[in-house]
Short mmCIF file of C-alpha atoms in Angstrom, two decimals:
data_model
loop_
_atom_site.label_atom_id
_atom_site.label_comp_id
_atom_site.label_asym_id
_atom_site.label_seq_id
_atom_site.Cartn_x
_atom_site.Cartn_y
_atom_site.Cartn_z
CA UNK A 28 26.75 26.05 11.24
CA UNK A 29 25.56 26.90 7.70
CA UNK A 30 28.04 24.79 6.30
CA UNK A 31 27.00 22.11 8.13
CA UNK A 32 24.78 20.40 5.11
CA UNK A 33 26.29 21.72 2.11
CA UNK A 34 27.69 17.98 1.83
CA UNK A 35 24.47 16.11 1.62
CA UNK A 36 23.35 14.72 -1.70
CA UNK A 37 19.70 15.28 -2.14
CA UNK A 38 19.52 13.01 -4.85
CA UNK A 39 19.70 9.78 -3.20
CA UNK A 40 16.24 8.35 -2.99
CA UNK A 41 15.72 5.53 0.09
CA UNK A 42 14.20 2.52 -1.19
CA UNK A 43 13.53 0.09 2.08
CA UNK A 44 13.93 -3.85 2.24
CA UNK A 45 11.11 -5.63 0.41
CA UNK A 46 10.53 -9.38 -0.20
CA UNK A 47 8.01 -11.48 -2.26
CA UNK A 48 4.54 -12.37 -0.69
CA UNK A 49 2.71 -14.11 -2.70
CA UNK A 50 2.30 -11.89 -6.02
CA UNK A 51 2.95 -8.64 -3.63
CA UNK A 52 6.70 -7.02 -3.13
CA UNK A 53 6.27 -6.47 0.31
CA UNK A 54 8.18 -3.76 2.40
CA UNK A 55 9.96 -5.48 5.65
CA UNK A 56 10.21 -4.37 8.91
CA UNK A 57 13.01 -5.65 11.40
CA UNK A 58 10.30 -5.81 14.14
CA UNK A 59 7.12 -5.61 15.29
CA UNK A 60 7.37 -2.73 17.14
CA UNK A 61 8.79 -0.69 14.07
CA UNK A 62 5.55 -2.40 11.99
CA UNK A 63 3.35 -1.12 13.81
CA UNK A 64 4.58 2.23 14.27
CA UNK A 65 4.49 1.85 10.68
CA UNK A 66 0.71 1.39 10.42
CA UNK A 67 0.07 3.84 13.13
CA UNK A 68 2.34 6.77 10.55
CA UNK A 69 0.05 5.42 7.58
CA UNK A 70 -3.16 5.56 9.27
CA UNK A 71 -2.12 9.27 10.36
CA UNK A 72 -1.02 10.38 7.07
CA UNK A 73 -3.76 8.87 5.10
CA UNK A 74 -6.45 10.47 7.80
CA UNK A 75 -7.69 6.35 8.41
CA UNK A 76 -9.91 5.45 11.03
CA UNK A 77 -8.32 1.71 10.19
CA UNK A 78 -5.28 0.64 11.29
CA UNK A 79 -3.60 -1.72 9.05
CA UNK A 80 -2.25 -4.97 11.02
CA UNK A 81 1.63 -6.54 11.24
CA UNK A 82 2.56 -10.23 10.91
CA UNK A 83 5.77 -12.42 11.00
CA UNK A 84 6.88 -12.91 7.26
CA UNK A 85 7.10 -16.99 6.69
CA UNK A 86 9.76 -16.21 4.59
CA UNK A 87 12.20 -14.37 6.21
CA UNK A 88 12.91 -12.96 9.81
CA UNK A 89 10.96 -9.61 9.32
CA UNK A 90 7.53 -8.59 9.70
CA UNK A 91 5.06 -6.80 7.29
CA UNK A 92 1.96 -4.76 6.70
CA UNK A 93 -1.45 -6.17 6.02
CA UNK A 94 -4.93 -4.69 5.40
CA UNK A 95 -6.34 -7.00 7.96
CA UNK A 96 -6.38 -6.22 11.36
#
């Protein structure tokens, strides 16, 4: 079982789906539900009372992030 990673490349670097919003670049989320589990990870990690709100992208069939709840 050692073995078992020696063929990963730990230099590849993720870099999700964005789009344009206005003057933003806006990370995209396939859903919803993986939007908001999205703001509930950031509000966690950053130690935020404040959750950050989700909304349908007019642009595209994706959802994104927003400030406002």
């Amino acid at each position: 079982m050692a073995n078992r990673n020696k063929h990963l490349n730990t230099n590849l670097r993720y870099e999700p789906e964005r789009c344009w919003v206005g003057d933003s670049h806006k990370i995209c989320f396939k859903t919803r539900e993986e939007a908001e589990l999205a703001a509930n990870v950031a509000a966690y990690d950053h130690h935020t009372p404040t959750k950050l709100g989700v909304y349908k992208c007019e642009y595209g069939d994706h959802w994104h992030l927003t400030a406002r709840s």
